[in-house]
Amino acid sequence: MMPTIEFCLSLALRSSYVSTTPRQVPILWLYVWVVRSESLMRWVWEANRGNPVGENATFSLGTNGNLVLADADGRVAWQSDTADKGVVGFQLLPNGNMSFDSPTDTLLVGQALHLKGPNKLVSWLSKTENKDGAYSLVLEPNRFVLYYATKNSPRPILYFDATDYLLPGKLDVLTFNSQPETEDAFAYEITLENPNGGTRILSRPKYNSTLTYLRLGIDGGLRAYTFYDKVDWGAWEETFTLCPRDSGEECQLPERCGSFGLCEDSQCVACPSPNGLLGWSKSCAPPKLTSCKPNDIKYYKLEGVDHFLSKYTRGSGPVKEEACSRKCTSDCKCLGFFFNRAESRCWIAYELKTLTRVANSTHVGYIKTPAR
């Protein structure tokens, strides 16, 4: 017997954190529910991320057409912003879509990002903390991009740019979709669609892939997961990833090697240190700086490396290597700099994280370390 698949909208208790203390809090969730197998349930949307409600909270559609999640005292935790827009009902469609756009970290088939509406996905902070995380996918004019945000960097760091990922054309709507490849429907195409510039095919499952969601993970990876309704075990399959491990592109994920590490072919292969390249482990970390005075710091050099920010940004330049060094030295938040000697371009790094080994020795990096 084939499993029955339903989408459910529920005000459910989930683990959240206040300071560092875990507790169960009510959060409005949308999830894919596979009857007879709770292990196959997947959460695909949350309304009040990082803003839990208390007991006796209500979820209601007002007479003005606004859908509201509110605490017992009337405090609004989330709303659909559809007041006085002619809304007279609320419907949860068979593919999980609802009558409004309010994505968090996930797009379901048929959902879209809009320049003049919800224009981004934001990852969870961690597997247990449903707060905004470090990673975001943002629809910008004529492109979509991935950013990594940290407290040390004055602005989010770009680590993927899809300017060349989609066909050229005005991009003000980006829709995630799935449809049969042919009338016979022997295979389906999972796509990102730009109505003004064509379609990018992400993958071609050989089965109905309508039950697919695209998620920005806590590691910054963008992946699609598809449900195959002919089986109970292993029914969810990863059908797309933006940075595939087998192609070596996982090195582009900022935290692939944790706090610090040298990556090659998607593997963390070394821990760069003032004493050379050491064996990598999860404890690998950049040097601890106790002072940022110029006389208290120095640099150690790495040849044939790129930082994750240098692939999709131009840096500054043309500039001399010495000027790039002075710029980092004068900035207390700078942890190192990267330089392309062939093009005389400079990148200032406020986070080190994952470095990528490259064959070109004109790509060099300098890591800031205590002078003594």
Tab-separated table of C-alpha atoms in Angstrom:
chain	number	residue	atom	x	y	z
A	1	MET	CA	0.000	0.000	0.000
A	2	MET	CA	1.356	3.404	-0.989
A	3	PRO	CA	1.830	5.948	1.821
A	4	THR	CA	-0.715	8.754	2.095
A	5	ILE	CA	0.879	12.188	1.899
A	6	GLU	CA	-0.596	15.297	3.484
A	7	PHE	CA	0.469	18.854	4.219
A	8	CYS	CA	-0.424	19.966	7.736
A	9	LEU	CA	-0.406	23.408	9.337
A	10	SER	CA	0.004	23.121	13.080
A	11	LEU	CA	0.741	25.283	16.106
A	12	ALA	CA	3.177	22.769	17.564
A	13	LEU	CA	5.688	22.638	20.392
A	14	ARG	CA	9.295	22.609	19.245
A	15	SER	CA	12.610	23.017	21.062
A	16	SER	CA	13.899	26.571	21.085
A	17	TYR	CA	16.474	28.467	23.108
A	18	VAL	CA	16.202	31.416	25.449
A	19	SER	CA	19.804	32.452	26.140
A	20	THR	CA	21.347	28.970	26.352
A	21	THR	CA	18.424	27.189	27.987
A	22	PRO	CA	16.352	24.859	25.796
A	23	ARG	CA	12.589	24.857	26.245
A	24	GLN	CA	9.506	23.802	24.338
A	25	VAL	CA	7.729	26.750	22.708
A	26	PRO	CA	4.699	26.977	20.391
A	27	ILE	CA	5.654	27.714	16.783
A	28	LEU	CA	3.359	27.729	13.767
A	29	TRP	CA	4.737	25.076	11.393
A	30	LEU	CA	3.853	23.751	7.978
A	31	TYR	CA	5.078	20.216	7.428
A	32	VAL	CA	4.841	17.375	4.944
A	33	TRP	CA	3.206	14.477	6.757
A	34	VAL	CA	3.501	10.922	5.479
A	35	VAL	CA	0.800	8.867	7.151
A	36	ARG	CA	2.136	5.685	8.847
A	37	SER	CA	5.674	7.053	9.088
A	38	GLU	CA	6.417	10.029	11.330
A	39	SER	CA	10.121	9.630	10.485
A	40	LEU	CA	9.308	10.819	6.959
A	41	MET	CA	7.806	14.095	8.201
A	42	ARG	CA	9.630	17.219	7.003
A	43	TRP	CA	9.129	20.741	8.345
A	44	VAL	CA	9.030	23.182	5.431
A	45	TRP	CA	7.832	26.503	6.877
A	46	GLU	CA	7.575	28.373	10.161
A	47	ALA	CA	5.734	31.589	10.824
A	48	ASN	CA	7.195	32.996	14.023
A	49	ARG	CA	10.906	32.198	13.786
A	50	GLY	CA	12.712	33.395	16.895
A	51	ASN	CA	9.458	34.875	18.192
A	52	PRO	CA	7.590	32.123	20.060
A	53	VAL	CA	4.106	32.562	21.458
A	54	GLY	CA	2.814	31.369	24.819
A	55	GLU	CA	-0.077	29.225	25.952
A	56	ASN	CA	-3.556	29.989	24.590
A	57	ALA	CA	-2.118	31.656	21.479
A	58	THR	CA	-4.518	32.002	18.544
A	59	PHE	CA	-4.217	31.620	14.781
A	60	SER	CA	-7.111	33.232	12.951
A	61	LEU	CA	-8.283	34.885	9.746
A	62	GLY	CA	-9.757	38.272	10.586
A	63	THR	CA	-12.762	39.847	8.923
A	64	ASN	CA	-10.343	42.218	7.163
A	65	GLY	CA	-8.613	39.269	5.464
A	66	ASN	CA	-5.467	39.304	7.604
A	67	LEU	CA	-4.150	35.971	8.887
A	68	VAL	CA	-2.728	36.501	12.371
A	69	LEU	CA	-0.790	34.462	14.926
A	70	ALA	CA	-1.161	36.227	18.271
A	71	ASP	CA	-0.381	35.676	21.928
A	72	ALA	CA	-3.187	35.430	24.450
A	73	ASP	CA	-2.604	39.096	25.360
A	74	GLY	CA	-3.065	40.173	21.734
A	75	ARG	CA	0.607	40.592	20.844
A	76	VAL	CA	1.020	39.766	17.155
A	77	ALA	CA	3.855	37.285	16.537
A	78	TRP	CA	3.232	36.937	12.810
A	79	GLN	CA	0.751	38.125	10.190
A	80	SER	CA	0.210	37.641	6.476
A	81	ASP	CA	-0.139	41.391	5.721
A	82	THR	CA	-3.245	40.733	3.634
A	83	ALA	CA	-5.590	43.109	5.463
A	84	ASP	CA	-8.079	44.961	3.242
A	85	LYS	CA	-6.777	43.305	0.072
A	86	GLY	CA	-9.935	41.418	-0.819
A	87	VAL	CA	-8.962	38.185	0.958
A	88	VAL	CA	-12.014	36.209	2.049
A	89	GLY	CA	-10.490	32.791	2.787
A	90	PHE	CA	-7.373	30.769	3.439
A	91	GLN	CA	-6.484	27.568	1.616
A	92	LEU	CA	-3.639	25.091	2.011
A	93	LEU	CA	-3.069	23.614	-1.457
A	94	PRO	CA	-2.189	19.938	-2.090
A	95	ASN	CA	1.441	20.848	-2.882
A	96	GLY	CA	1.797	22.707	0.426
A	97	ASN	CA	1.524	26.206	-0.984
A	98	MET	CA	-0.651	28.718	0.799
A	99	SER	CA	-2.439	31.797	-0.437
A	100	PHE	CA	0.440	34.114	0.544
A	101	ASP	CA	4.213	34.273	0.156
A	102	SER	CA	6.193	34.246	3.379
A	103	PRO	CA	9.133	31.837	2.971
A	104	THR	CA	11.737	31.292	5.686
A	105	ASP	CA	14.542	28.947	4.587
A	106	THR	CA	12.522	26.853	2.126
A	107	LEU	CA	10.681	27.149	-1.175
A	108	LEU	CA	7.993	24.653	-2.137
A	109	VAL	CA	7.107	23.905	-5.744
A	110	GLY	CA	5.327	26.941	-7.163
A	111	GLN	CA	6.699	29.401	-4.604
A	112	ALA	CA	8.748	32.386	-5.697
A	113	LEU	CA	10.999	35.169	-4.498
A	114	HIS	CA	10.071	38.689	-5.640
A	115	LEU	CA	12.086	41.881	-5.871
A	116	LYS	CA	9.044	43.808	-4.660
A	117	GLY	CA	7.993	41.239	-2.080
A	118	PRO	CA	9.620	38.533	0.018
A	119	ASN	CA	13.023	38.390	-1.674
A	120	LYS	CA	15.156	36.069	0.439
A	121	LEU	CA	15.604	32.823	2.316
A	122	VAL	CA	17.468	32.786	5.635
A	123	SER	CA	18.962	29.654	7.165
A	124	TRP	CA	18.405	28.408	10.684
A	125	LEU	CA	21.068	29.339	13.226
A	126	SER	CA	21.624	25.659	14.097
A	127	LYS	CA	19.791	22.337	14.141
A	128	THR	CA	18.232	23.225	17.491
A	129	GLU	CA	17.902	27.017	17.304
A	130	ASN	CA	15.130	28.319	15.083
A	131	LYS	CA	16.564	31.812	14.822
A	132	ASP	CA	17.937	33.556	11.755
A	133	GLY	CA	21.278	32.014	10.867
A	134	ALA	CA	24.382	33.244	9.082
A	135	TYR	CA	23.332	32.406	5.524
A	136	SER	CA	20.877	34.058	3.158
A	137	LEU	CA	19.786	33.648	-0.446
A	138	VAL	CA	18.745	37.050	-1.785
A	139	LEU	CA	17.036	37.998	-5.022
A	140	GLU	CA	18.669	41.198	-6.256
A	141	PRO	CA	18.150	43.086	-9.526
A	142	ASN	CA	19.106	40.690	-12.348
A	143	ARG	CA	20.694	38.048	-10.111
A	144	PHE	CA	20.323	35.933	-7.005
A	145	VAL	CA	23.191	35.640	-4.558
A	146	LEU	CA	24.230	33.830	-1.384
A	147	TYR	CA	25.637	35.737	1.591
A	148	TYR	CA	27.431	34.777	4.793
A	149	ALA	CA	26.934	37.205	7.696
A	150	THR	CA	29.181	37.437	10.760
A	151	LYS	CA	29.627	39.922	13.588
A	152	ASN	CA	33.214	40.624	12.545
A	153	SER	CA	32.399	41.668	8.978
A	154	PRO	CA	30.840	45.111	8.397
A	155	ARG	CA	28.566	43.628	5.722
A	156	PRO	CA	27.460	40.138	4.613
A	157	ILE	CA	30.112	38.321	2.573
A	158	LEU	CA	29.170	37.155	-0.924
A	159	TYR	CA	30.070	33.508	-1.575
A	160	PHE	CA	27.893	32.695	-4.605
A	161	ASP	CA	26.665	34.869	-7.476
A	162	ALA	CA	24.149	33.487	-9.971
A	163	THR	CA	24.633	36.207	-12.579
A	164	ASP	CA	25.720	33.551	-15.090
A	165	TYR	CA	23.584	30.793	-13.584
A	166	LEU	CA	20.379	31.846	-15.346
A	167	LEU	CA	19.911	33.053	-18.904
A	168	PRO	CA	20.392	36.825	-19.306
A	169	GLY	CA	17.261	38.862	-18.799
A	170	LYS	CA	15.470	41.043	-16.315
A	171	LEU	CA	15.098	39.093	-13.074
A	172	ASP	CA	12.399	40.358	-10.735
A	173	VAL	CA	10.749	37.006	-9.938
A	174	LEU	CA	12.464	33.671	-9.280
A	175	THR	CA	10.128	30.663	-9.129
A	176	PHE	CA	10.937	27.160	-7.912
A	177	ASN	CA	9.034	24.611	-9.976
A	178	SER	CA	8.653	20.995	-11.023
A	179	GLN	CA	6.860	19.703	-14.090
A	180	PRO	CA	6.839	16.697	-16.449
A	181	GLU	CA	9.629	16.696	-19.003
A	182	THR	CA	7.253	15.340	-21.684
A	183	GLU	CA	3.555	14.571	-21.991
A	184	ASP	CA	4.299	10.961	-21.030
A	185	ALA	CA	5.698	12.179	-17.680
A	186	PHE	CA	8.406	9.515	-17.583
A	187	ALA	CA	10.660	12.100	-15.925
A	188	TYR	CA	10.230	15.479	-14.261
A	189	GLU	CA	12.300	18.650	-14.361
A	190	ILE	CA	13.041	20.542	-11.159
A	191	THR	CA	13.704	24.125	-12.176
A	192	LEU	CA	14.362	27.717	-11.244
A	193	GLU	CA	12.342	29.908	-13.581
A	194	ASN	CA	12.805	33.500	-14.635
A	195	PRO	CA	9.762	34.596	-16.658
A	196	ASN	CA	11.939	37.146	-18.468
A	197	GLY	CA	14.985	34.988	-19.115
A	198	GLY	CA	14.212	31.309	-19.329
A	199	THR	CA	14.616	28.314	-17.060
A	200	ARG	CA	17.521	26.651	-15.265
A	201	ILE	CA	17.038	22.889	-14.911
A	202	LEU	CA	18.379	21.773	-11.531
A	203	SER	CA	17.743	18.028	-11.885
A	204	ARG	CA	15.623	15.426	-13.709
A	205	PRO	CA	14.188	12.785	-11.358
A	206	LYS	CA	12.709	9.771	-13.121
A	207	TYR	CA	9.499	10.048	-11.101
A	208	ASN	CA	6.888	12.614	-10.098
A	209	SER	CA	8.828	15.317	-8.248
A	210	THR	CA	5.931	17.589	-7.305
A	211	LEU	CA	6.702	16.950	-3.628
A	212	THR	CA	10.045	18.745	-3.660
A	213	TYR	CA	11.373	21.548	-1.510
A	214	LEU	CA	14.431	23.773	-1.974
A	215	ARG	CA	16.214	24.614	1.277
A	216	LEU	CA	19.061	26.863	2.353
A	217	GLY	CA	20.837	24.768	4.977
A	218	ILE	CA	22.605	25.774	8.171
A	219	ASP	CA	25.927	25.143	6.365
A	220	GLY	CA	25.078	27.598	3.572
A	221	GLY	CA	24.374	24.866	1.037
A	222	LEU	CA	21.351	25.115	-1.264
A	223	ARG	CA	19.720	21.722	-1.821
A	224	ALA	CA	16.493	20.231	-3.148
A	225	TYR	CA	14.822	17.206	-1.544
A	226	THR	CA	12.198	15.122	-3.335
A	227	PHE	CA	9.750	12.559	-1.982
A	228	TYR	CA	9.374	9.258	-3.853
A	229	ASP	CA	5.962	7.915	-2.919
A	230	LYS	CA	6.584	4.308	-4.012
A	231	VAL	CA	8.671	3.437	-0.942
A	232	ASP	CA	8.602	3.932	2.827
A	233	TRP	CA	12.333	3.665	3.552
A	234	GLY	CA	14.652	6.306	2.126
A	235	ALA	CA	11.741	8.088	0.475
A	236	TRP	CA	13.352	11.546	0.696
A	237	GLU	CA	16.153	11.941	-1.843
A	238	GLU	CA	18.554	14.827	-2.341
A	239	THR	CA	17.912	15.663	-5.986
A	240	PHE	CA	19.985	18.845	-6.287
A	241	THR	CA	22.834	20.619	-4.549
A	242	LEU	CA	24.371	23.906	-5.623
A	243	CYS	CA	27.882	22.966	-4.434
A	244	PRO	CA	28.272	19.230	-5.148
A	245	ARG	CA	30.884	17.338	-3.155
A	246	ASP	CA	31.979	15.157	-6.086
A	247	SER	CA	32.864	18.236	-8.166
A	248	GLY	CA	34.975	19.773	-5.407
A	249	GLU	CA	32.666	22.767	-5.090
A	250	GLU	CA	31.902	22.216	-1.397
A	251	CYS	CA	35.117	24.139	-0.734
A	252	GLN	CA	33.128	27.264	-1.646
A	253	LEU	CA	30.956	26.868	1.473
A	254	PRO	CA	32.415	29.277	4.066
A	255	GLU	CA	32.260	26.834	6.990
A	256	ARG	CA	33.116	23.626	5.130
A	257	CYS	CA	36.306	23.405	7.208
A	258	GLY	CA	34.889	24.909	10.378
A	259	SER	CA	36.755	27.791	11.983
A	260	PHE	CA	39.783	27.409	9.718
A	261	GLY	CA	41.167	25.014	7.168
A	262	LEU	CA	42.518	24.426	3.687
A	263	CYS	CA	40.084	22.646	1.373
A	264	GLU	CA	40.741	20.655	-1.795
A	265	ASP	CA	38.282	18.508	-3.768
A	266	SER	CA	35.628	19.206	-1.097
A	267	GLN	CA	37.887	17.765	1.620
A	268	CYS	CA	39.612	19.607	4.467
A	269	VAL	CA	43.238	18.649	3.856
A	270	ALA	CA	45.362	20.924	6.063
A	271	CYS	CA	45.432	23.390	8.938
A	272	PRO	CA	47.502	26.422	7.849
A	273	SER	CA	49.848	27.570	10.613
A	274	PRO	CA	52.959	29.738	11.045
A	275	ASN	CA	54.898	26.447	11.035
A	276	GLY	CA	53.453	25.278	7.730
A	277	LEU	CA	50.526	23.075	6.759
A	278	LEU	CA	49.545	20.734	9.585
A	279	GLY	CA	47.019	17.920	9.603
A	280	TRP	CA	43.477	19.257	9.693
A	281	SER	CA	41.033	18.554	12.515
A	282	LYS	CA	37.913	20.256	13.820
A	283	SER	CA	40.076	22.037	16.394
A	284	CYS	CA	41.965	23.912	13.663
A	285	ALA	CA	41.620	27.647	14.327
A	286	PRO	CA	43.234	30.874	13.153
A	287	PRO	CA	45.839	32.521	15.406
A	288	LYS	CA	44.463	34.372	18.431
A	289	LEU	CA	45.303	38.056	18.334
A	290	THR	CA	45.714	39.892	21.633
A	291	SER	CA	46.571	43.252	20.074
A	292	CYS	CA	46.071	44.925	16.722
A	293	LYS	CA	48.918	47.404	17.020
A	294	PRO	CA	51.162	47.193	13.930
A	295	ASN	CA	54.226	46.307	16.025
A	296	ASP	CA	52.367	43.440	17.695
A	297	ILE	CA	51.392	41.563	14.540
A	298	LYS	CA	52.996	39.876	11.567
A	299	TYR	CA	51.818	37.637	8.728
A	300	TYR	CA	52.550	34.146	7.535
A	301	LYS	CA	52.223	33.410	3.855
A	302	LEU	CA	50.231	30.767	1.977
A	303	GLU	CA	50.801	30.156	-1.737
A	304	GLY	CA	48.235	28.768	-4.155
A	305	VAL	CA	45.145	29.584	-2.077
A	306	ASP	CA	41.869	31.428	-2.566
A	307	HIS	CA	39.436	32.735	0.016
A	308	PHE	CA	35.741	31.958	-0.516
A	309	LEU	CA	35.021	35.663	-1.079
A	310	SER	CA	37.505	35.993	-3.967
A	311	LYS	CA	35.661	33.750	-6.443
A	312	TYR	CA	32.647	36.017	-6.947
A	313	THR	CA	33.997	39.439	-5.952
A	314	ARG	CA	36.598	41.615	-7.627
A	315	GLY	CA	38.284	42.890	-4.485
A	316	SER	CA	40.137	46.184	-4.823
A	317	GLY	CA	42.768	47.144	-7.338
A	318	PRO	CA	44.889	47.284	-9.228
A	319	VAL	CA	46.936	47.845	-6.086
A	320	LYS	CA	50.390	46.889	-4.846
A	321	GLU	CA	50.774	43.958	-2.480
A	322	GLU	CA	52.363	46.214	0.151
A	323	ALA	CA	49.353	48.544	0.062
A	324	CYS	CA	47.031	45.583	0.543
A	325	SER	CA	49.094	44.545	3.570
A	326	ARG	CA	48.964	48.042	5.068
A	327	LYS	CA	45.198	48.128	4.638
A	328	CYS	CA	44.795	44.919	6.632
A	329	THR	CA	47.315	45.986	9.266
A	330	SER	CA	45.464	49.247	9.890
A	331	ASP	CA	42.121	47.447	10.315
A	332	CYS	CA	41.782	45.675	13.666
A	333	LYS	CA	38.992	43.440	12.355
A	334	CYS	CA	41.043	42.211	9.393
A	335	LEU	CA	42.284	38.659	10.018
A	336	GLY	CA	44.270	38.346	6.808
A	337	PHE	CA	44.408	39.385	3.181
A	338	PHE	CA	44.490	37.617	-0.166
A	339	PHE	CA	46.238	38.840	-3.271
A	340	ASN	CA	46.192	37.967	-6.952
A	341	ARG	CA	49.649	38.902	-8.203
A	342	ALA	CA	48.758	38.433	-11.871
A	343	GLU	CA	45.959	41.014	-11.661
A	344	SER	CA	47.206	43.060	-8.663
A	345	ARG	CA	43.921	42.664	-6.811
A	346	CYS	CA	43.409	42.648	-3.052
A	347	TRP	CA	40.811	41.056	-0.773
A	348	ILE	CA	40.546	41.945	2.922
A	349	ALA	CA	39.235	39.025	4.995
A	350	TYR	CA	37.225	39.667	8.154
A	351	GLU	CA	36.603	35.933	8.449
A	352	LEU	CA	39.038	33.218	7.378
A	353	LYS	CA	37.070	29.966	7.655
A	354	THR	CA	37.570	27.826	4.520
A	355	LEU	CA	40.439	28.478	2.121
A	356	THR	CA	40.671	26.642	-1.200
A	357	ARG	CA	43.865	25.199	-2.629
A	358	VAL	CA	44.426	26.272	-6.257
A	359	ALA	CA	47.111	25.390	-8.793
A	360	ASN	CA	47.974	29.028	-9.528
A	361	SER	CA	50.874	30.145	-7.302
A	362	THR	CA	50.155	33.827	-8.041
A	363	HIS	CA	47.155	33.513	-5.708
A	364	VAL	CA	48.572	34.123	-2.233
A	365	GLY	CA	47.192	34.620	1.243
A	366	TYR	CA	48.625	36.272	4.342
A	367	ILE	CA	47.298	35.325	7.778
A	368	LYS	CA	47.641	37.787	10.639
A	369	THR	CA	49.376	36.345	13.714
A	370	PRO	CA	50.995	37.728	16.911
A	371	ALA	CA	54.518	39.051	16.333
A	372	ARG	CA	55.782	37.097	19.346
